Amino acid sequence: MRGSSRGVVDPFIVMDVMEAARAAEADGRHIIHMEVGQPSTPAPAAARAALATAMEKDALGYTVALGLPALRQGIAGLYQRWYGIDLDPGRIVVTAGSSAAFLLSFTALFDAGDRVALGEPGYPSYRQILKALSLTPVGIPTRAEDRYQPRAADIPADVQGLIVASPANPSGTMLDRDALGALIGTAGEKGVSFISDEIYHGLHYEGRAVSALEVSDEVYVINSFSKYFSMTGWRIGWMVVPEAHVRMVERLAQNMFICPPHASQVAALAALDCVDELEANRAVYAENRRLMLEGLPKAGFTKIAPPDGAFYIYADVSDLTDDSRAFAAEILDRAGVAVTPGLDFDPSRGGQTLRFSYARSTADIREGLARLAAFMGRHV
């Protein structure tokens, strides 16, 4: 059967690493997981309890396409709590994870053939979703001295869109208000639609992350319950769009997804109130970050941009290899530590970088760092 050229996208390499790690575990090895970008903690206890109760009382059928009104109101309350923003719940669209929000955003904002800029290194699925929608991703090579974040002057002249993430994946670095404002302002002057990926908000370790909504209402903001709320597999996220775009996005959502998962919406609503449990998780990541920033340089991974948020460290390993995929495979085989090659995040320069995740338990992080130090001590 004939296939579409839109279906020819690159693999998500971290998933291949996860499979190699799973196979090693199936052979009886104990693998330390520093490859996967998800919390090791479950959804908050009250969220799980709320769903258990709902399952006994409700059929959990379709909801309206924009999501449960109570959840949209609850998310608006989160913006008041985190940023002091009085956000109209009517501008919030609940989605089947942030992935659905990206599909809706790209479809609502761009026509086939449009060009959309994104920083490199960056989340690989941006590029692949754009390609699958007959859009052209345009990489902006970022620099370590800029902490792997794009600058306003870097926005190409011939693009229709710009995606920015803060905290970023894979670097964990954040944009301050001035830098984010400069990007949004320059994009507006150029007639470039601005999409802010904020799925790691809540996971910060010094100053908090700035939302694009603190700068402008003429942006698309995407967030998720996956990271801070420890709900990756629940596939529940949201987006905030300008008031004039709500009905257009609603029509797309009705036809593409019908609605977000009802069960996950019930759990997400309860998760919004689980502040103590979620902050305890963040304290674990903060300690893990401290250990990583201390232990990775001692092991020999010295070229890093210290992360402000998320749970990643991006390391330049150009002094060690120009084939990060082979190097990651060697680390898995000889050290029993799974890490992600930078090729996932930067197609042109990623052969010389690795991403380390510190989302697991602190005991795992300590053990992983010890294994990496021993491996590097033997590495020639």
JSON list of N, CA and C in Angstrom, two decimals, residues 154-201:
[
{"chain": "A", "resi": 154, "resn": "ASP", "atom": "N", "xyz": [18.36, 35.93, 16.74]},
{"chain": "A", "resi": 154, "resn": "ASP", "atom": "CA", "xyz": [18.53, 34.68, 16.00]},
{"chain": "A", "resi": 154, "resn": "ASP", "atom": "C", "xyz": [17.29, 34.29, 15.19]},
{"chain": "A", "resi": 155, "resn": "ILE", "atom": "N", "xyz": [16.15, 34.95, 15.41]},
{"chain": "A", "resi": 155, "resn": "ILE", "atom": "CA", "xyz": [14.92, 34.54, 14.72]},
{"chain": "A", "resi": 155, "resn": "ILE", "atom": "C", "xyz": [15.09, 34.78, 13.22]},
{"chain": "A", "resi": 156, "resn": "PRO", "atom": "N", "xyz": [14.96, 33.72, 12.41]},
{"chain": "A", "resi": 156, "resn": "PRO", "atom": "CA", "xyz": [15.13, 33.91, 10.97]},
{"chain": "A", "resi": 156, "resn": "PRO", "atom": "C", "xyz": [14.06, 34.83, 10.39]},
{"chain": "A", "resi": 157, "resn": "ALA", "atom": "N", "xyz": [14.39, 35.44, 9.28]},
{"chain": "A", "resi": 157, "resn": "ALA", "atom": "CA", "xyz": [13.47, 36.40, 8.65]},
{"chain": "A", "resi": 157, "resn": "ALA", "atom": "C", "xyz": [12.34, 35.72, 7.90]},
{"chain": "A", "resi": 158, "resn": "ASP", "atom": "N", "xyz": [12.53, 34.47, 7.51]},
{"chain": "A", "resi": 158, "resn": "ASP", "atom": "CA", "xyz": [11.58, 33.82, 6.60]},
{"chain": "A", "resi": 158, "resn": "ASP", "atom": "C", "xyz": [10.80, 32.70, 7.27]},
{"chain": "A", "resi": 159, "resn": "VAL", "atom": "N", "xyz": [10.41, 32.88, 8.54]},
{"chain": "A", "resi": 159, "resn": "VAL", "atom": "CA", "xyz": [9.63, 31.87, 9.23]},
{"chain": "A", "resi": 159, "resn": "VAL", "atom": "C", "xyz": [8.28, 32.44, 9.63]},
{"chain": "A", "resi": 160, "resn": "GLN", "atom": "N", "xyz": [7.32, 31.52, 9.79]},
{"chain": "A", "resi": 160, "resn": "GLN", "atom": "CA", "xyz": [5.97, 31.91, 10.21]},
{"chain": "A", "resi": 160, "resn": "GLN", "atom": "C", "xyz": [5.71, 31.61, 11.69]},
{"chain": "A", "resi": 161, "resn": "GLY", "atom": "N", "xyz": [6.59, 30.85, 12.31]},
{"chain": "A", "resi": 161, "resn": "GLY", "atom": "CA", "xyz": [6.38, 30.49, 13.70]},
{"chain": "A", "resi": 161, "resn": "GLY", "atom": "C", "xyz": [7.68, 30.31, 14.45]},
{"chain": "A", "resi": 162, "resn": "LEU", "atom": "N", "xyz": [7.60, 30.36, 15.78]},
{"chain": "A", "resi": 162, "resn": "LEU", "atom": "CA", "xyz": [8.75, 30.14, 16.65]},
{"chain": "A", "resi": 162, "resn": "LEU", "atom": "C", "xyz": [8.27, 29.38, 17.88]},
{"chain": "A", "resi": 163, "resn": "ILE", "atom": "N", "xyz": [8.99, 28.30, 18.22]},
{"chain": "A", "resi": 163, "resn": "ILE", "atom": "CA", "xyz": [8.72, 27.52, 19.42]},
{"chain": "A", "resi": 163, "resn": "ILE", "atom": "C", "xyz": [9.88, 27.73, 20.39]},
{"chain": "A", "resi": 164, "resn": "VAL", "atom": "N", "xyz": [9.55, 28.08, 21.62]},
{"chain": "A", "resi": 164, "resn": "VAL", "atom": "CA", "xyz": [10.56, 28.29, 22.66]},
{"chain": "A", "resi": 164, "resn": "VAL", "atom": "C", "xyz": [10.15, 27.50, 23.89]},
{"chain": "A", "resi": 165, "resn": "ALA", "atom": "N", "xyz": [11.12, 26.85, 24.53]},
{"chain": "A", "resi": 165, "resn": "ALA", "atom": "CA", "xyz": [10.86, 26.09, 25.75]},
{"chain": "A", "resi": 165, "resn": "ALA", "atom": "C", "xyz": [11.71, 26.62, 26.89]},
{"chain": "A", "resi": 166, "resn": "SER", "atom": "N", "xyz": [11.07, 26.86, 28.03]},
{"chain": "A", "resi": 166, "resn": "SER", "atom": "CA", "xyz": [11.79, 27.35, 29.22]},
{"chain": "A", "resi": 166, "resn": "SER", "atom": "C", "xyz": [11.01, 26.92, 30.45]},
{"chain": "A", "resi": 167, "resn": "PRO", "atom": "N", "xyz": [11.58, 26.01, 31.27]},
{"chain": "A", "resi": 167, "resn": "PRO", "atom": "CA", "xyz": [12.85, 25.30, 31.13]},
{"chain": "A", "resi": 167, "resn": "PRO", "atom": "C", "xyz": [12.86, 24.43, 29.87]},
{"chain": "A", "resi": 168, "resn": "ALA", "atom": "N", "xyz": [14.05, 24.27, 29.32]},
{"chain": "A", "resi": 168, "resn": "ALA", "atom": "CA", "xyz": [14.19, 23.57, 28.04]},
{"chain": "A", "resi": 168, "resn": "ALA", "atom": "C", "xyz": [14.55, 22.11, 28.24]},
{"chain": "A", "resi": 169, "resn": "ASN", "atom": "N", "xyz": [14.18, 21.34, 27.27]},
{"chain": "A", "resi": 169, "resn": "ASN", "atom": "CA", "xyz": [14.64, 19.96, 27.13]},
{"chain": "A", "resi": 169, "resn": "ASN", "atom": "C", "xyz": [15.51, 19.93, 25.86]},
{"chain": "A", "resi": 170, "resn": "PRO", "atom": "N", "xyz": [16.81, 19.61, 25.99]},
{"chain": "A", "resi": 170, "resn": "PRO", "atom": "CA", "xyz": [17.47, 18.79, 27.01]},
{"chain": "A", "resi": 170, "resn": "PRO", "atom": "C", "xyz": [18.28, 19.56, 28.05]},
{"chain": "A", "resi": 171, "resn": "SER", "atom": "N", "xyz": [18.36, 20.87, 27.98]},
{"chain": "A", "resi": 171, "resn": "SER", "atom": "CA", "xyz": [19.34, 21.60, 28.79]},
{"chain": "A", "resi": 171, "resn": "SER", "atom": "C", "xyz": [18.85, 21.95, 30.19]},
{"chain": "A", "resi": 172, "resn": "GLY", "atom": "N", "xyz": [17.53, 22.06, 30.39]},
{"chain": "A", "resi": 172, "resn": "GLY", "atom": "CA", "xyz": [17.01, 22.49, 31.68]},
{"chain": "A", "resi": 172, "resn": "GLY", "atom": "C", "xyz": [17.20, 23.96, 31.97]},
{"chain": "A", "resi": 173, "resn": "THR", "atom": "N", "xyz": [17.68, 24.73, 30.98]},
{"chain": "A", "resi": 173, "resn": "THR", "atom": "CA", "xyz": [17.92, 26.16, 31.22]},
{"chain": "A", "resi": 173, "resn": "THR", "atom": "C", "xyz": [16.65, 26.96, 30.96]},
{"chain": "A", "resi": 174, "resn": "MET", "atom": "N", "xyz": [16.59, 28.16, 31.58]},
{"chain": "A", "resi": 174, "resn": "MET", "atom": "CA", "xyz": [15.40, 29.00, 31.49]},
{"chain": "A", "resi": 174, "resn": "MET", "atom": "C", "xyz": [15.75, 30.37, 30.94]},
{"chain": "A", "resi": 175, "resn": "LEU", "atom": "N", "xyz": [14.74, 31.01, 30.37]},
{"chain": "A", "resi": 175, "resn": "LEU", "atom": "CA", "xyz": [14.82, 32.40, 29.93]},
{"chain": "A", "resi": 175, "resn": "LEU", "atom": "C", "xyz": [14.29, 33.30, 31.02]},
{"chain": "A", "resi": 176, "resn": "ASP", "atom": "N", "xyz": [15.00, 34.40, 31.29]},
{"chain": "A", "resi": 176, "resn": "ASP", "atom": "CA", "xyz": [14.43, 35.36, 32.23]},
{"chain": "A", "resi": 176, "resn": "ASP", "atom": "C", "xyz": [13.39, 36.22, 31.51]},
{"chain": "A", "resi": 177, "resn": "ARG", "atom": "N", "xyz": [12.73, 37.09, 32.25]},
{"chain": "A", "resi": 177, "resn": "ARG", "atom": "CA", "xyz": [11.63, 37.87, 31.67]},
{"chain": "A", "resi": 177, "resn": "ARG", "atom": "C", "xyz": [12.10, 38.75, 30.51]},
{"chain": "A", "resi": 178, "resn": "ASP", "atom": "N", "xyz": [13.26, 39.36, 30.65]},
{"chain": "A", "resi": 178, "resn": "ASP", "atom": "CA", "xyz": [13.75, 40.23, 29.58]},
{"chain": "A", "resi": 178, "resn": "ASP", "atom": "C", "xyz": [14.03, 39.45, 28.31]},
{"chain": "A", "resi": 179, "resn": "ALA", "atom": "N", "xyz": [14.68, 38.30, 28.44]},
{"chain": "A", "resi": 179, "resn": "ALA", "atom": "CA", "xyz": [15.01, 37.50, 27.25]},
{"chain": "A", "resi": 179, "resn": "ALA", "atom": "C", "xyz": [13.75, 36.94, 26.60]},
{"chain": "A", "resi": 180, "resn": "LEU", "atom": "N", "xyz": [12.82, 36.45, 27.42]},
{"chain": "A", "resi": 180, "resn": "LEU", "atom": "CA", "xyz": [11.56, 35.94, 26.87]},
{"chain": "A", "resi": 180, "resn": "LEU", "atom": "C", "xyz": [10.77, 37.07, 26.22]},
{"chain": "A", "resi": 181, "resn": "GLY", "atom": "N", "xyz": [10.74, 38.24, 26.88]},
{"chain": "A", "resi": 181, "resn": "GLY", "atom": "CA", "xyz": [10.02, 39.38, 26.31]},
{"chain": "A", "resi": 181, "resn": "GLY", "atom": "C", "xyz": [10.61, 39.83, 24.99]},
{"chain": "A", "resi": 182, "resn": "ALA", "atom": "N", "xyz": [11.94, 39.77, 24.89]},
{"chain": "A", "resi": 182, "resn": "ALA", "atom": "CA", "xyz": [12.60, 40.17, 23.64]},
{"chain": "A", "resi": 182, "resn": "ALA", "atom": "C", "xyz": [12.22, 39.21, 22.51]},
{"chain": "A", "resi": 183, "resn": "LEU", "atom": "N", "xyz": [12.17, 37.92, 22.80]},
{"chain": "A", "resi": 183, "resn": "LEU", "atom": "CA", "xyz": [11.78, 36.94, 21.79]},
{"chain": "A", "resi": 183, "resn": "LEU", "atom": "C", "xyz": [10.33, 37.16, 21.34]},
{"chain": "A", "resi": 184, "resn": "ILE", "atom": "N", "xyz": [9.44, 37.35, 22.30]},
{"chain": "A", "resi": 184, "resn": "ILE", "atom": "CA", "xyz": [8.03, 37.54, 21.97]},
{"chain": "A", "resi": 184, "resn": "ILE", "atom": "C", "xyz": [7.85, 38.85, 21.20]},
{"chain": "A", "resi": 185, "resn": "GLY", "atom": "N", "xyz": [8.52, 39.91, 21.64]},
{"chain": "A", "resi": 185, "resn": "GLY", "atom": "CA", "xyz": [8.40, 41.20, 20.97]},
{"chain": "A", "resi": 185, "resn": "GLY", "atom": "C", "xyz": [8.92, 41.16, 19.54]},
{"chain": "A", "resi": 186, "resn": "THR", "atom": "N", "xyz": [10.08, 40.55, 19.34]},
{"chain": "A", "resi": 186, "resn": "THR", "atom": "CA", "xyz": [10.65, 40.47, 17.99]},
{"chain": "A", "resi": 186, "resn": "THR", "atom": "C", "xyz": [9.79, 39.60, 17.10]},
{"chain": "A", "resi": 187, "resn": "ALA", "atom": "N", "xyz": [9.29, 38.50, 17.64]},
{"chain": "A", "resi": 187, "resn": "ALA", "atom": "CA", "xyz": [8.40, 37.64, 16.86]},
{"chain": "A", "resi": 187, "resn": "ALA", "atom": "C", "xyz": [7.16, 38.41, 16.42]},
{"chain": "A", "resi": 188, "resn": "GLY", "atom": "N", "xyz": [6.59, 39.19, 17.33]},
{"chain": "A", "resi": 188, "resn": "GLY", "atom": "CA", "xyz": [5.41, 39.98, 16.98]},
{"chain": "A", "resi": 188, "resn": "GLY", "atom": "C", "xyz": [5.70, 40.99, 15.89]},
{"chain": "A", "resi": 189, "resn": "GLU", "atom": "N", "xyz": [6.85, 41.65, 15.98]},
{"chain": "A", "resi": 189, "resn": "GLU", "atom": "CA", "xyz": [7.24, 42.63, 14.95]},
{"chain": "A", "resi": 189, "resn": "GLU", "atom": "C", "xyz": [7.39, 41.98, 13.58]},
{"chain": "A", "resi": 190, "resn": "LYS", "atom": "N", "xyz": [7.82, 40.73, 13.57]},
{"chain": "A", "resi": 190, "resn": "LYS", "atom": "CA", "xyz": [8.05, 40.02, 12.31]},
{"chain": "A", "resi": 190, "resn": "LYS", "atom": "C", "xyz": [6.80, 39.28, 11.82]},
{"chain": "A", "resi": 191, "resn": "GLY", "atom": "N", "xyz": [5.71, 39.33, 12.59]},
{"chain": "A", "resi": 191, "resn": "GLY", "atom": "CA", "xyz": [4.51, 38.60, 12.22]},
{"chain": "A", "resi": 191, "resn": "GLY", "atom": "C", "xyz": [4.66, 37.10, 12.40]},
{"chain": "A", "resi": 192, "resn": "VAL", "atom": "N", "xyz": [5.48, 36.70, 13.37]},
{"chain": "A", "resi": 192, "resn": "VAL", "atom": "CA", "xyz": [5.77, 35.29, 13.63]},
{"chain": "A", "resi": 192, "resn": "VAL", "atom": "C", "xyz": [4.94, 34.81, 14.81]},
{"chain": "A", "resi": 193, "resn": "SER", "atom": "N", "xyz": [4.18, 33.73, 14.63]},
{"chain": "A", "resi": 193, "resn": "SER", "atom": "CA", "xyz": [3.38, 33.17, 15.72]},
{"chain": "A", "resi": 193, "resn": "SER", "atom": "C", "xyz": [4.30, 32.55, 16.76]},
{"chain": "A", "resi": 194, "resn": "PHE", "atom": "N", "xyz": [4.02, 32.82, 18.04]},
{"chain": "A", "resi": 194, "resn": "PHE", "atom": "CA", "xyz": [4.90, 32.40, 19.13]},
{"chain": "A", "resi": 194, "resn": "PHE", "atom": "C", "xyz": [4.22, 31.32, 19.96]},
{"chain": "A", "resi": 195, "resn": "ILE", "atom": "N", "xyz": [4.94, 30.19, 20.12]},
{"chain": "A", "resi": 195, "resn": "ILE", "atom": "CA", "xyz": [4.46, 29.07, 20.94]},
{"chain": "A", "resi": 195, "resn": "ILE", "atom": "C", "xyz": [5.44, 28.88, 22.08]},
{"chain": "A", "resi": 196, "resn": "SER", "atom": "N", "xyz": [4.94, 28.91, 23.30]},
{"chain": "A", "resi": 196, "resn": "SER", "atom": "CA", "xyz": [5.77, 28.74, 24.49]},
{"chain": "A", "resi": 196, "resn": "SER", "atom": "C", "xyz": [5.50, 27.38, 25.12]},
{"chain": "A", "resi": 197, "resn": "ASP", "atom": "N", "xyz": [6.52, 26.53, 25.13]},
{"chain": "A", "resi": 197, "resn": "ASP", "atom": "CA", "xyz": [6.43, 25.22, 25.76]},
{"chain": "A", "resi": 197, "resn": "ASP", "atom": "C", "xyz": [6.83, 25.38, 27.22]},
{"chain": "A", "resi": 198, "resn": "GLU", "atom": "N", "xyz": [5.86, 25.21, 28.11]},
{"chain": "A", "resi": 198, "resn": "GLU", "atom": "CA", "xyz": [6.08, 25.44, 29.54]},
{"chain": "A", "resi": 198, "resn": "GLU", "atom": "C", "xyz": [5.82, 24.19, 30.37]},
{"chain": "A", "resi": 199, "resn": "ILE", "atom": "N", "xyz": [6.07, 23.00, 29.77]},
{"chain": "A", "resi": 199, "resn": "ILE", "atom": "CA", "xyz": [5.67, 21.76, 30.44]},
{"chain": "A", "resi": 199, "resn": "ILE", "atom": "C", "xyz": [6.52, 21.44, 31.66]},
{"chain": "A", "resi": 200, "resn": "TYR", "atom": "N", "xyz": [7.68, 22.11, 31.81]},
{"chain": "A", "resi": 200, "resn": "TYR", "atom": "CA", "xyz": [8.50, 21.86, 33.00]},
{"chain": "A", "resi": 200, "resn": "TYR", "atom": "C", "xyz": [8.33, 22.95, 34.06]},
{"chain": "A", "resi": 201, "resn": "HIS", "atom": "N", "xyz": [7.34, 23.82, 33.87]},
{"chain": "A", "resi": 201, "resn": "HIS", "atom": "CA", "xyz": [7.08, 24.82, 34.91]},
{"chain": "A", "resi": 201, "resn": "HIS", "atom": "C", "xyz": [6.68, 24.12, 36.21]}
]
